[in-house]
PDB file of C-alpha atoms in Angstrom:
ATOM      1  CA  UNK A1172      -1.507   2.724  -3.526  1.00 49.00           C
ATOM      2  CA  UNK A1173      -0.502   0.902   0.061  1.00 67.00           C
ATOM      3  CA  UNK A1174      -2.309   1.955   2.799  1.00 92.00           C
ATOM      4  CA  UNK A1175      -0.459   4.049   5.396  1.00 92.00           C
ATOM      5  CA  UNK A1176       0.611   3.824   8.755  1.00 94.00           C
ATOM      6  CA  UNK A1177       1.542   6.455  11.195  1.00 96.00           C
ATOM      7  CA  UNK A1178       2.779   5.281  14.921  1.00 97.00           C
ATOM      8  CA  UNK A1179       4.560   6.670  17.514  1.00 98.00           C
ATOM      9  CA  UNK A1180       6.222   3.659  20.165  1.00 98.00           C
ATOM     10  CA  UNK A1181       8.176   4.106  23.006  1.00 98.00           C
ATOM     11  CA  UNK A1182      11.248   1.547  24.018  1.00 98.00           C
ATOM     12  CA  UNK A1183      12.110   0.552  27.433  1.00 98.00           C
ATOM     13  CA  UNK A1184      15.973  -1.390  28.542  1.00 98.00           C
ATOM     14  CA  UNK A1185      18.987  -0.727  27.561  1.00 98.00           C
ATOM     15  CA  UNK A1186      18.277   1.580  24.568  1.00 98.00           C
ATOM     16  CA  UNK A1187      20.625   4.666  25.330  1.00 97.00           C
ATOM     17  CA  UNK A1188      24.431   5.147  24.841  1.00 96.00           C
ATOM     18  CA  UNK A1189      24.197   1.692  22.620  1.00 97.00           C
ATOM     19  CA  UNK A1190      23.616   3.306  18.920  1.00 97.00           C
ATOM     20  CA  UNK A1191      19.758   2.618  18.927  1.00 98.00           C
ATOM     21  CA  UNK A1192      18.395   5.835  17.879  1.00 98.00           C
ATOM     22  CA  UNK A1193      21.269   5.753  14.928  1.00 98.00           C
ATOM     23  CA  UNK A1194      20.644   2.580  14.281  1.00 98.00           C
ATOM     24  CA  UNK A1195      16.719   3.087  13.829  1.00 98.00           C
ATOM     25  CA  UNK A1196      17.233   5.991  11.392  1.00 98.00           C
ATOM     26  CA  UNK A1197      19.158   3.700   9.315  1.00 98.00           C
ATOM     27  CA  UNK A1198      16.365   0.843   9.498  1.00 98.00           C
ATOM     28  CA  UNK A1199      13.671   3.773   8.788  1.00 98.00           C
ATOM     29  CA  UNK A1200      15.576   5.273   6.154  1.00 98.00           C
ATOM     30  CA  UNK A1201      15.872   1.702   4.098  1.00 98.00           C
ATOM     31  CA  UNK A1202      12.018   1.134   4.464  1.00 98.00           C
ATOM     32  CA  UNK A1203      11.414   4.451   3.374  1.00 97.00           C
ATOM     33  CA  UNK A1204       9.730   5.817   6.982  1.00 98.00           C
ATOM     34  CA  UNK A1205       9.537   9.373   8.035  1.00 97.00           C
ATOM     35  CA  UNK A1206       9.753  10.267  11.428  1.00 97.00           C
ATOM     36  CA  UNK A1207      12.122  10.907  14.177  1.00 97.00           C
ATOM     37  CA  UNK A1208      13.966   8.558  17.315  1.00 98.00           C
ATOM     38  CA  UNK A1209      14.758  10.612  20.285  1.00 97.00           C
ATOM     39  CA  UNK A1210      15.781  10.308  24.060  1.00 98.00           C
ATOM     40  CA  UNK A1211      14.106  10.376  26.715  1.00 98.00           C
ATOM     41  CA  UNK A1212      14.803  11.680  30.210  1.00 98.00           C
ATOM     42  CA  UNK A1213      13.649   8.594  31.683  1.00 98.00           C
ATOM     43  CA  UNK A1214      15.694   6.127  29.600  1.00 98.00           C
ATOM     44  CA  UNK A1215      13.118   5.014  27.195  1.00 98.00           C
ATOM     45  CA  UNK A1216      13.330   5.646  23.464  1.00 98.00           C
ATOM     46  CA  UNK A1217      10.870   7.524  21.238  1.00 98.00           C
ATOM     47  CA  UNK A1218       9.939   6.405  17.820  1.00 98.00           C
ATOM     48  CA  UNK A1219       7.663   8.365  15.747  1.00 97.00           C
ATOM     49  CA  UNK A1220       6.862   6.688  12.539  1.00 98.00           C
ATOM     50  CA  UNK A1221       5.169   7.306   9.452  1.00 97.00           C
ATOM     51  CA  UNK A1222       5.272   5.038   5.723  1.00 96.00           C
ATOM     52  CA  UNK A1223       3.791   2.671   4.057  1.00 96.00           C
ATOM     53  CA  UNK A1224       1.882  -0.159   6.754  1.00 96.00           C
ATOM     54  CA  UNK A1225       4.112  -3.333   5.678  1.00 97.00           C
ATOM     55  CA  UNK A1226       7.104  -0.870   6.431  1.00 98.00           C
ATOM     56  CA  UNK A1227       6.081   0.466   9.512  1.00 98.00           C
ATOM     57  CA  UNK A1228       5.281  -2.733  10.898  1.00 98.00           C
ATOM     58  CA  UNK A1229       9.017  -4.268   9.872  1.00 98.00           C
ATOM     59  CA  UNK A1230      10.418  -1.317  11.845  1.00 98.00           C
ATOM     60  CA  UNK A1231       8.072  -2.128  15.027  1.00 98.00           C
ATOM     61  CA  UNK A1232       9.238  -5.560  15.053  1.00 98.00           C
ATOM     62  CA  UNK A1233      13.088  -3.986  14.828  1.00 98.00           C
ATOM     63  CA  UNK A1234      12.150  -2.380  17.576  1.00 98.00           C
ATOM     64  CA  UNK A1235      11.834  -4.873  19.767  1.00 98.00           C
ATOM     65  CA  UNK A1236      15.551  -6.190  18.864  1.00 97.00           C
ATOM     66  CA  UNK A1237      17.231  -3.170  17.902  1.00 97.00           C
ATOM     67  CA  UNK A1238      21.197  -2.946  17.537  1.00 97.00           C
ATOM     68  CA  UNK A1239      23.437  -5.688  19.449  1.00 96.00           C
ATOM     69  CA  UNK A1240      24.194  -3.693  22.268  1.00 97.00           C
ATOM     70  CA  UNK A1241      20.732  -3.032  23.214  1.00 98.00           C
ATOM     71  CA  UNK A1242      18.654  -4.891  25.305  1.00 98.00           C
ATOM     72  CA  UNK A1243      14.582  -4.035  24.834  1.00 98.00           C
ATOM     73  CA  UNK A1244      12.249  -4.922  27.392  1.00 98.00           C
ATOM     74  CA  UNK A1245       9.640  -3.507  25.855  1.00 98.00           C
ATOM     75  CA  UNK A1246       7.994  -1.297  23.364  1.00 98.00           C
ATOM     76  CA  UNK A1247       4.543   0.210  23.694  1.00 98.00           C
ATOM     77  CA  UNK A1248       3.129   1.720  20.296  1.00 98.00           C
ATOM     78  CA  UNK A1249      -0.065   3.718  19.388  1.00 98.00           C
ATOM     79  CA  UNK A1250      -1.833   4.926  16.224  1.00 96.00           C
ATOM     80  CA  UNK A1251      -1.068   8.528  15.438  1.00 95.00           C
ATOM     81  CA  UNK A1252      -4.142  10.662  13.929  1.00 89.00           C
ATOM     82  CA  UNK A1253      -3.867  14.346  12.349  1.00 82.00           C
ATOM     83  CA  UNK A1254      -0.381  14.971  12.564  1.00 82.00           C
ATOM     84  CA  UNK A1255       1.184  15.901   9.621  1.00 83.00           C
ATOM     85  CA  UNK A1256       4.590  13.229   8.518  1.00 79.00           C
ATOM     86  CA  UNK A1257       7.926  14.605   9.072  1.00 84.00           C
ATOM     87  CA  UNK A1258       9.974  15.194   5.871  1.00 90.00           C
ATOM     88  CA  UNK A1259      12.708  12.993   6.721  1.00 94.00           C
ATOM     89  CA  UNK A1260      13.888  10.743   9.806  1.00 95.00           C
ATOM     90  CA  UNK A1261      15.794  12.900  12.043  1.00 95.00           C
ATOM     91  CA  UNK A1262      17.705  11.518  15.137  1.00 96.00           C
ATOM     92  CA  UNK A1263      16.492  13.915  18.478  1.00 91.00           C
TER      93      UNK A1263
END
């Protein structure tokens, strides 16, 4: 069995109105991640992640690129503990 990983990151640049959080379900859904991208009100993206480690860590370095039109400045992630996975990857 692979060992786990459950993150949540948050994106900073150009990451709204440019197909990221769409884009990032589609990346999630082909590693086989659960979890959810949303807005925020301050521009940033959120990414809550959760699948096996060698997965999660090929979507955090996605992140940082993301679709064509974005540009990402930067993306700050952290370990999440005793929250139970989403069932799918939903776009907020």
């Amino acid at each position: 069995m692979q060992d786990k990983q459950h993150i949540r990151a948050w994106v900073n640049g150009k990451v709204q109105g440019v197909w990221y959080r769409n884009s990032t379900r589609q990346v999630a859904e082909r590693l086989h991640i659960l979890g959810y991208a949303k807005n925020l009100p301050d521009g940033r993206v959120e990414v809550l992640a959760y699948g096996d480690a060698e997965a999660v860590n090929q979507l955090i370095d996605w992140l940082h690129e993301g679709p064509e039109a974005a540009v990402v400045t930067e993306v700050k992630t952290e370990q999440v503990e005793g929250e139970t996975p989403p069932l799918g990857f939903e776009v907020c």
